[in-house]
Coordinates of C-alpha atoms and ligand atoms in Angstrom, one line a residue:
X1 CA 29.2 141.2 -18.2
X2 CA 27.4 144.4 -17.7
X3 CA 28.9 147.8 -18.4
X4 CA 29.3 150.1 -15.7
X5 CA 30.3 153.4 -15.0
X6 CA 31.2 154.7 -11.2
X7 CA 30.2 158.6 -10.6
X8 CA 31.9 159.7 -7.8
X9 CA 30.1 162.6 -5.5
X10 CA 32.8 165.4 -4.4
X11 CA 31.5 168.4 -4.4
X12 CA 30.4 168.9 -1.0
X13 CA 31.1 171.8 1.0
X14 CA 32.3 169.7 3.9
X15 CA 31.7 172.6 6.3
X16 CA 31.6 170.6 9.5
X17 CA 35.2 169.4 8.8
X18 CA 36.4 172.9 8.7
X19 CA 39.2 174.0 9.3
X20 CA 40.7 171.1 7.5
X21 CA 38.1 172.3 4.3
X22 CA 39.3 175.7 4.2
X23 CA 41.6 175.2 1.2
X24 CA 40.4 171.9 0.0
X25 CA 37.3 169.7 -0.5
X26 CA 36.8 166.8 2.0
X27 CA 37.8 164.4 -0.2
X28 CA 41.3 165.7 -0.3
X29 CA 41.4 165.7 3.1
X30 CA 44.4 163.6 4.4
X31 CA 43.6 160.5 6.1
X32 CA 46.1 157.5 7.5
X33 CA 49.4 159.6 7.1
X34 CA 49.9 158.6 3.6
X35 CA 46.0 159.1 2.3
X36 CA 43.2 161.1 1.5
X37 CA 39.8 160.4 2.1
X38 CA 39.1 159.9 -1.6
X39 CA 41.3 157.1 -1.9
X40 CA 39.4 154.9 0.1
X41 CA 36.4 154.7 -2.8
X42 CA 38.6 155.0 -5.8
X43 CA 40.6 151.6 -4.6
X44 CA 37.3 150.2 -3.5
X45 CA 36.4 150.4 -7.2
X46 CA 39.7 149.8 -8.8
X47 CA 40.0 146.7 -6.9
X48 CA 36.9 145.5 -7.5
X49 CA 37.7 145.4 -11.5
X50 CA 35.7 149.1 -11.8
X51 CA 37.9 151.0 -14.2
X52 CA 36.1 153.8 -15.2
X53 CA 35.4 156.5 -12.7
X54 CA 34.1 160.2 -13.1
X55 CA 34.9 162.4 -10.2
X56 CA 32.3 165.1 -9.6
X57 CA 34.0 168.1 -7.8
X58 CA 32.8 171.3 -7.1
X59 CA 33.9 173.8 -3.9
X60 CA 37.4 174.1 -3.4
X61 CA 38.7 171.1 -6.0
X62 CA 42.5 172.7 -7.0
X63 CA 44.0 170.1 -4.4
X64 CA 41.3 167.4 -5.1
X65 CA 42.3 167.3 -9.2
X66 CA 45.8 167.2 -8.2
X67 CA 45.6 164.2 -6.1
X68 CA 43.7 162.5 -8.9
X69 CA 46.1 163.7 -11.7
X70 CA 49.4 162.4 -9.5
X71 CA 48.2 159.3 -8.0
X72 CA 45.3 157.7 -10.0
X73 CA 46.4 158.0 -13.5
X74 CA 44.9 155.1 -15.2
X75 CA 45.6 153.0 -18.5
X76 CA 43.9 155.0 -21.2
X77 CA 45.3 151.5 -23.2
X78 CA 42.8 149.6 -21.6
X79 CA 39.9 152.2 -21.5
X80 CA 40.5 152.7 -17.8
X81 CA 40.2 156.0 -16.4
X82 CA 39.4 157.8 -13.3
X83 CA 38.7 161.5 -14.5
X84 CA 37.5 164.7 -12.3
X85 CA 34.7 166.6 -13.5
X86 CA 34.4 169.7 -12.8
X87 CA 31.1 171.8 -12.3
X88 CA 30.9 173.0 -15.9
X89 CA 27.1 174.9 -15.5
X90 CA 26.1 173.3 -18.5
X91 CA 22.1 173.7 -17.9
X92 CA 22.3 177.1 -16.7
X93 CA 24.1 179.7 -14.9
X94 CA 24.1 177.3 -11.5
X95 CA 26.0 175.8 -9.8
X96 CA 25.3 172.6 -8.5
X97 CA 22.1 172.6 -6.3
X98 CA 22.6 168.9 -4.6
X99 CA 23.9 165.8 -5.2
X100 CA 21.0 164.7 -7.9
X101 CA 21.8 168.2 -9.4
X102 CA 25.2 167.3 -10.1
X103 CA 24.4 163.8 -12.1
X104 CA 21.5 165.3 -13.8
X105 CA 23.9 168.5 -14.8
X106 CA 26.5 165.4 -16.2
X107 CA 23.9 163.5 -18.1
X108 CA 26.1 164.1 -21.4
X109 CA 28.4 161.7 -19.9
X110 CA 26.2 158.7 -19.5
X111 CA 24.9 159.6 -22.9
X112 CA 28.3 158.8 -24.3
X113 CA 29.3 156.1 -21.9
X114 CA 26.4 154.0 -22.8
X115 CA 26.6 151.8 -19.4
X116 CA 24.2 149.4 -18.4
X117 CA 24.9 150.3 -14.3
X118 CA 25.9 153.2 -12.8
X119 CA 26.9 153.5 -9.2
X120 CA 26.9 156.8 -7.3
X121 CA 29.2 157.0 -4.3
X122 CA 29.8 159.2 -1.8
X123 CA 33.3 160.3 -1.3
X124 CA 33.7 160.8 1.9
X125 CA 34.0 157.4 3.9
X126 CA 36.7 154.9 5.0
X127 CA 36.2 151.4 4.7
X128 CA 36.5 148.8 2.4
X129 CA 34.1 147.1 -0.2
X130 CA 33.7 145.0 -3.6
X131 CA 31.1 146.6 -5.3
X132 CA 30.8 143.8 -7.3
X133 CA 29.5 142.0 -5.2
X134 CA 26.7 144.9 -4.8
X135 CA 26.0 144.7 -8.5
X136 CA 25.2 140.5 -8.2
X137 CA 22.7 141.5 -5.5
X138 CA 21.2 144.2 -7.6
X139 CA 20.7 141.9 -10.7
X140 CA 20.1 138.9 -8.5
X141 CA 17.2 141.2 -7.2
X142 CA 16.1 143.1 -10.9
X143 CA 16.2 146.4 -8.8
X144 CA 16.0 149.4 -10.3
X145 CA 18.3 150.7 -7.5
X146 CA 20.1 149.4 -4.7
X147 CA 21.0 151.5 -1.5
X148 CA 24.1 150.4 0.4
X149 CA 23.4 149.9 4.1
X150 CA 24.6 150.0 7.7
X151 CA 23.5 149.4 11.4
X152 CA 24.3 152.6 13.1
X153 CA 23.6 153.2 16.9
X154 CA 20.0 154.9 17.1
X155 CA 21.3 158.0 18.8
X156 CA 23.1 158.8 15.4
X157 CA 20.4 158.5 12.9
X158 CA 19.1 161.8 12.6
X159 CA 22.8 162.2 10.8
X160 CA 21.5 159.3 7.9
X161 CA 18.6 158.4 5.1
X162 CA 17.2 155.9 7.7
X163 CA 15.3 152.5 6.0
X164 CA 13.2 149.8 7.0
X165 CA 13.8 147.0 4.9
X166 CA 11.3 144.0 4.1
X167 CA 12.4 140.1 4.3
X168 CA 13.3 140.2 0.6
X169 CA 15.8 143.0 0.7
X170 CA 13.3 145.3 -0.6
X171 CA 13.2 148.9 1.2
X172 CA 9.7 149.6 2.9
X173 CA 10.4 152.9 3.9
X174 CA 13.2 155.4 3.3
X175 CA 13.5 158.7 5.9
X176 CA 16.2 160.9 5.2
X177 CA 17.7 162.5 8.5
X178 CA 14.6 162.2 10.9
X179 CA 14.0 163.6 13.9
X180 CA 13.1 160.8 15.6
X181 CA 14.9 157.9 13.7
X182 CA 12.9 154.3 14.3
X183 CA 14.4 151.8 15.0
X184 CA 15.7 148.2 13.5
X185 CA 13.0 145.7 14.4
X186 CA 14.2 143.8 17.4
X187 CA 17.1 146.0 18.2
X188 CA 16.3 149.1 19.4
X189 CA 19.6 150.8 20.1
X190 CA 20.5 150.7 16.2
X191 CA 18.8 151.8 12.8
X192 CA 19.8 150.7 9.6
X193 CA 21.3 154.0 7.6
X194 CA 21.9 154.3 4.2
X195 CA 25.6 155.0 3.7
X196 CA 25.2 157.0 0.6
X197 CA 26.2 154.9 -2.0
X198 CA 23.3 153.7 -4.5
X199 CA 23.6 151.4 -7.8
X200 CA 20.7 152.2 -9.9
X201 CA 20.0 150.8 -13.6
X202 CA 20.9 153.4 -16.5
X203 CA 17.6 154.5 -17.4
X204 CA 16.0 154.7 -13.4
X205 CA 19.1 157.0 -12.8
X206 CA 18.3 159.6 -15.8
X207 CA 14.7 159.2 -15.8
X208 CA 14.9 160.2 -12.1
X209 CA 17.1 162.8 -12.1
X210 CA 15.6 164.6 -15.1
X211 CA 12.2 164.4 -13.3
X212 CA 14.0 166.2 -10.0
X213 CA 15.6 168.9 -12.3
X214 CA 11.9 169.9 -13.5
X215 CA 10.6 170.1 -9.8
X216 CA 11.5 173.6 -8.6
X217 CA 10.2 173.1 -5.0
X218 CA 13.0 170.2 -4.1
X219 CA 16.1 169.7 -2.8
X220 CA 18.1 168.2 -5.9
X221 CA 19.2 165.8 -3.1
X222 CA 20.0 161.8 -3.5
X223 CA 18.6 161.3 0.4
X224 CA 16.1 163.7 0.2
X225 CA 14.4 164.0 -3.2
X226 CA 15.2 161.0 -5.4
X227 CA 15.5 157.4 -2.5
X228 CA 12.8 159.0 -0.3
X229 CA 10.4 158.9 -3.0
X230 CA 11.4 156.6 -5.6
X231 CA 11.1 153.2 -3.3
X232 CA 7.3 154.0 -3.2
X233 CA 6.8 152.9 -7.0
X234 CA 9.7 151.2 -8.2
X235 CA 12.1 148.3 -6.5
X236 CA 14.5 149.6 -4.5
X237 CA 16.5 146.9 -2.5
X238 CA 19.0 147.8 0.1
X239 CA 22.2 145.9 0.5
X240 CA 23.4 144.9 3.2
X241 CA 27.1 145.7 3.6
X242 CA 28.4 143.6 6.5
X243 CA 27.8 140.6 4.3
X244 CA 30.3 141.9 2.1
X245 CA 33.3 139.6 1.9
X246 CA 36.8 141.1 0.9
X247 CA 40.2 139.4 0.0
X248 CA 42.5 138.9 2.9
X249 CA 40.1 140.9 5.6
X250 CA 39.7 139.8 9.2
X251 CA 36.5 138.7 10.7
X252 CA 36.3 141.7 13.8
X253 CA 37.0 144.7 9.9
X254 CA 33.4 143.5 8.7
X255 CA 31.1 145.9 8.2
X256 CA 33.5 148.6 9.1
X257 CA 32.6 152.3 7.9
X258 CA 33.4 155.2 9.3
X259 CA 31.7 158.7 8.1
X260 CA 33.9 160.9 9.4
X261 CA 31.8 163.5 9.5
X262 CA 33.0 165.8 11.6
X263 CA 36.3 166.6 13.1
X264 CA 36.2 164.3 16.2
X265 CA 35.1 161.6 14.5
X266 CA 38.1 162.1 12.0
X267 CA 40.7 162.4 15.0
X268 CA 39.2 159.0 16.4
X269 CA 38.9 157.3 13.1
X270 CA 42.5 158.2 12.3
X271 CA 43.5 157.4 16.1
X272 CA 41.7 153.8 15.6
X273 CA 44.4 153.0 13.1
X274 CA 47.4 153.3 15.4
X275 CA 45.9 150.7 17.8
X276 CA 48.4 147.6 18.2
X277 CA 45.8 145.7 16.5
X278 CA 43.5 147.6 14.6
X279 CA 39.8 146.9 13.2
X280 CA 41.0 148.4 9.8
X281 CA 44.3 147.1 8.0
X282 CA 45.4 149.3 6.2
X283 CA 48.6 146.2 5.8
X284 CA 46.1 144.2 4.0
X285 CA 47.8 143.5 0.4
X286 CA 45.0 142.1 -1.4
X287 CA 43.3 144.9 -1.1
X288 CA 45.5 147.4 -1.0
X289 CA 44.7 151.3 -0.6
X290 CA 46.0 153.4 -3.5
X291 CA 47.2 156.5 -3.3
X292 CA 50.2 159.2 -4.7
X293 CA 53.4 157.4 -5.4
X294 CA 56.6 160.0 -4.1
X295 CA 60.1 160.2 -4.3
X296 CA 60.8 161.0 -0.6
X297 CA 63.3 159.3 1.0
X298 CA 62.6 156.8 4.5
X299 CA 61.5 157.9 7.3
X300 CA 64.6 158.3 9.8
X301 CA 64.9 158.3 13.3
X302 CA 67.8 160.1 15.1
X303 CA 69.9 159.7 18.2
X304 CA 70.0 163.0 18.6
X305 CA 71.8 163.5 22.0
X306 CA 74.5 160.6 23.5
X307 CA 75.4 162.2 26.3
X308 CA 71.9 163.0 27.6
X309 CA 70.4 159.5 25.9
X310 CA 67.6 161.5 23.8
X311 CA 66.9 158.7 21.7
X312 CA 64.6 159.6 19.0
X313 CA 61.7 157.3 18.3
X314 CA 58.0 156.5 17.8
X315 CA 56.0 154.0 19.6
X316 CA 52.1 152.7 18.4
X317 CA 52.5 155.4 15.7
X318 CA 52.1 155.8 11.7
X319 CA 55.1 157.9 10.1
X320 CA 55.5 158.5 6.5
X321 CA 58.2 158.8 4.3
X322 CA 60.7 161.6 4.7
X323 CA 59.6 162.3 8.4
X324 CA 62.7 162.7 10.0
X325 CA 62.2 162.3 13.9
X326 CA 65.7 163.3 15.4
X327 CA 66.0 163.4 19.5
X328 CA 61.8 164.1 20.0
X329 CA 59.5 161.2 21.3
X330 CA 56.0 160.2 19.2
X331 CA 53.6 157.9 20.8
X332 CA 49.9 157.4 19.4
X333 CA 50.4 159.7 16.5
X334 CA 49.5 160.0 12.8
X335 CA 52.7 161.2 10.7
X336 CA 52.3 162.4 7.1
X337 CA 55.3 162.9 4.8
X338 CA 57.9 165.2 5.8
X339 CA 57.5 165.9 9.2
X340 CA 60.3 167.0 11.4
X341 CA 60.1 166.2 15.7
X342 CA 63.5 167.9 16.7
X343 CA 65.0 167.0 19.7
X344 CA 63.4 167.0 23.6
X345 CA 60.1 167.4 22.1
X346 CA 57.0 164.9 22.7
X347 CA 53.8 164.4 20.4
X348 CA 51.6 162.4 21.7
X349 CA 48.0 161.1 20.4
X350 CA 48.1 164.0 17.3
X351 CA 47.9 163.8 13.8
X352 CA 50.3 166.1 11.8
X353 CA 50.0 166.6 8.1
X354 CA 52.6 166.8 5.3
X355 CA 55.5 169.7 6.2
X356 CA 55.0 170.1 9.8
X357 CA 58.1 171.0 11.8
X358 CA 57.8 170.6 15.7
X359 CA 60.6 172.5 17.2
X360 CA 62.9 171.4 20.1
X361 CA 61.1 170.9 23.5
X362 CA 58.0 171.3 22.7
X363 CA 54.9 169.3 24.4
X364 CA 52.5 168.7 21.4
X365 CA 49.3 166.3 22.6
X366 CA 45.5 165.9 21.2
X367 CA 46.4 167.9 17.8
X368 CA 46.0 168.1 14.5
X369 CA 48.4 170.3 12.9
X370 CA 47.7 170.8 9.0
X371 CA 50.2 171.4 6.4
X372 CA 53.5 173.6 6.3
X373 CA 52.9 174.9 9.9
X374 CA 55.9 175.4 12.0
X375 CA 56.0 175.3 15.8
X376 CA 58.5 177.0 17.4
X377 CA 60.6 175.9 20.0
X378 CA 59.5 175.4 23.7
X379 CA 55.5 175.4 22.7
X380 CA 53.3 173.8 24.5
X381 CA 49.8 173.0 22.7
X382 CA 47.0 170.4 24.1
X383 CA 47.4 171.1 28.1
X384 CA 46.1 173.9 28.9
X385 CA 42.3 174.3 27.7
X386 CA 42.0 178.0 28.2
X387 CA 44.9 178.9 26.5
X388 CA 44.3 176.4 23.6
X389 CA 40.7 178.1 22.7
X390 CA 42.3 181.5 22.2
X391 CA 45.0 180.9 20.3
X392 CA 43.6 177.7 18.2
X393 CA 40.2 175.9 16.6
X394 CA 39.3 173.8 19.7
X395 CA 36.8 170.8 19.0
X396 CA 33.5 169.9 21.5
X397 CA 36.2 166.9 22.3
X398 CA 39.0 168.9 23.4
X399 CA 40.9 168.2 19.9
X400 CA 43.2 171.4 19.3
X401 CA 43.1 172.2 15.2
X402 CA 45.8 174.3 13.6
X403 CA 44.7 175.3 10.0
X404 CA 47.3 175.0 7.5
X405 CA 50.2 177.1 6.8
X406 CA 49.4 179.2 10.5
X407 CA 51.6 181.3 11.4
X408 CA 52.6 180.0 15.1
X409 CA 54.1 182.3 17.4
Ligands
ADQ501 P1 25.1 163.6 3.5 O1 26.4 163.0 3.7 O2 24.6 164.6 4.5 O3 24.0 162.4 3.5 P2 25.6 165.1 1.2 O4 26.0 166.3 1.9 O5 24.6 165.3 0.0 O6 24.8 164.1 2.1 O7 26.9 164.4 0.7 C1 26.9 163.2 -0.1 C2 28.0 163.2 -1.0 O8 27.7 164.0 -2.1 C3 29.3 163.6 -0.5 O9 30.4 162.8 -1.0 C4 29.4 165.1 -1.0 O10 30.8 165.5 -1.2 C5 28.7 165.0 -2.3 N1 27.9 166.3 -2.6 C6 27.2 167.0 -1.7 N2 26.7 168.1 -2.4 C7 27.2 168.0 -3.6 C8 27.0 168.8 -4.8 N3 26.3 170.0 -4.7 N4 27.7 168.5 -5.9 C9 28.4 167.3 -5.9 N5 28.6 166.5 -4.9 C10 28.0 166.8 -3.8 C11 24.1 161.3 2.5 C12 22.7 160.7 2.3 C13 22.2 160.0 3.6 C14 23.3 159.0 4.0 C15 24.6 159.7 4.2 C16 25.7 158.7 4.5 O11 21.8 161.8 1.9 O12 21.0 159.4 3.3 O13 22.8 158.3 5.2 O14 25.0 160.4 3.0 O15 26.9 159.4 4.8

């Protein structure tokens, strides 16, 4: 069996998911009530039988390295690991320039690692794959590397590295973020993107990124500087995701992937999972999504007034542990760990982080309310447009954004 090493990209800036990013890198952004985004990768490998990953943060990582430190503690026993690696500015006084920058600045590691394979992977995406199965195509195919791909809708292509890929898998051409993105052959409403996560062969990977680190003029960029040119001379094959098979997944979750790049599409992603039967199980046991184990109690629901028949409840909703949701009404909504809904209040199609307290009769719809933010009774927040865009982050959507730890009033 081949050795491999995961490397993990997390050092983005994520500045089109601000303000979710203002005090922590995408990757730790919460995602599914009980997740962050990070977790979605890191299970993909850990259930695909990928022990040892190396996390490469850089802006913003303090609640990032937590996460990893509380919930994906590995067996050191076994050589498994999952391990953050902070920018260290071991070549020189910078910083990371790109994504190749921040492999080629980490070479020491695959030095010492000696793997035969190394994937890199975004960290920012939700769905669910075996890598393994990725690595069979890439021997099957003797690439040198193998791009990870996706039909997306044509109109959303200038967003991704767009390829045109030959008969036998192999890319033809590579165009990261075009202008004017061309098409799939026979299907001109989609193109195939790239979706960011590449497996390449040890020595491609160094040789590669040592030969962007001399090139002053470039990007230090995966998309940019390293796929777009390296297909030209060397086999590059593209894998096609949607033929990936996973344990215990439904037909209609196939090729599922979100990028949620930007704050609406993280509302809708998020939103998609509270659907009475959703594309993306998140129930699916033999494939479970890991994350933090905690110590709060269950979530509770309280009959908070008899005599008036304020039933507290949620309907078509997720709710953590240690929400308590006590006379309010949640429909369509996204609850991470203790949240607190108090009496005559109604949330409805929102998302509210870890610590949120919704006070009595208040009329909460289209939010996302970040961590440790208090609304005081009697507010009303998602109805009134005009008033939302003064006091709060409003989204091209409509999606109202409280920042964490806002002082409401
Ligand atoms: P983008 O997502 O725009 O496109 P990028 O911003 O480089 O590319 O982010 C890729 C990953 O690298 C993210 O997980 C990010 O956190 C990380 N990253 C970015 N800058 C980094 C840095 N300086 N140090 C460490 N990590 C960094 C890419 C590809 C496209 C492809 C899309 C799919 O370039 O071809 O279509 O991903 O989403």
């Amino acid at each position: 069996m081949s050795k491999v090493l995961a490397m993990i990209l997390a050092g983005g800036a994520g500045t089109r998911l601000e303000p979710l990013t203002r005090e922590r890198a995408k990757p730790a952004v919460p995602f599914g009530g009980r997740y962050r985004i990070i977790d979605f990768v890191l299970s993909n490998f850990a259930n695909s039988g990928v022990y040892r990953m190396k996390v490469l943060t850089q802006y913003k990582s303090d609640s990032l390295n937590n996460h990893l430190s509380r919930a994906w503690r590995m067996t050191a026993f076994l050589g498994h690991y999952v391990e953050p690696v902070p920018a260290q500015m071991r070549t020189g006084v910078d910083w990371y320039k790109g994504s190749a920058d921040a492999i080629y600045q980490n070479l020491n590691i695959i030095t010492d690692e000696e793997p035969d394979h190394i994937f890199v992977f975004g960290a920012d995406h939700v769905y669910r794959m075996d890598t393994r199965q990725m690595l069979d195509f890439h021997c099957a195919k003797k690439a040198a590397c193998t791009v990870a791909a996706i039909p997306v809708p044509i109109e959303q292509g200038r967003e991704f590295g767009i390829i045109d890929v030959g008969p036998d898998g192999r890319m033809r051409q590579f165009l990261e973020k075009p202008k004017d993105p061309p098409p799939m052959p026979g299907n001109p409403k989609m193109c195939l993107a790239s979706m960011g996560n590449y497996l390449f062969t040890t020595d491609v990977l160094v040789q590669e990124v040592v030969r962007d680190a001399a090139n002053e003029a470039s990007a230090h960029d995966f998309g940019k500087s390293i796929i777009s040119e390296l297909y030209k001379n060397a086999p590059v094959y593209v894998y096609d995701f949607a033929q990936n098979e996973i344990a215990g997944q439904e037909e209609k979750e196939r090729g599922y992937w979100r990028d949620v790049g930007n704050i609406d599409v993280y509302f809708e992603s998020n939103m998609e999972l509270v659907e009475v039967d959703p594309i993306f199980n998140l129930y699916n046991d033999r494939w479970p999504i890991h994350t933090q184990p905690n110590n709060y109690p269950p979530a509770k629901f309280v009959f908070a007034d008899k005599a008036n028949n304020r039933v507290g409840h949620a309907t078509d909703s997720l709710v953590a542990e240690g929400c308590i949701i006590s006379g309010g009404h949640v429909n369509r909504s996204v609850l991470s760990p203790k949240v607190r809904v108090n009496s005559y209040s109604e949330v409805e199609d929102s998302i509210l982080f870890e610590n949120v307290t919704i006070g009595r009769r208040c009329r909460i719809r289209r939010a996302i309310i970040d961590k440790n933010v208090e609304i005081p009774a009697g507010m009303t927040i998602g109805y009134d447009p005009v008033d939302d865009k003064r006091r709060f982050h409003v989204t091209p959507a409509g999606v109202v954004v409280i920042p964490k730890g806002m002082k409401v009033t």
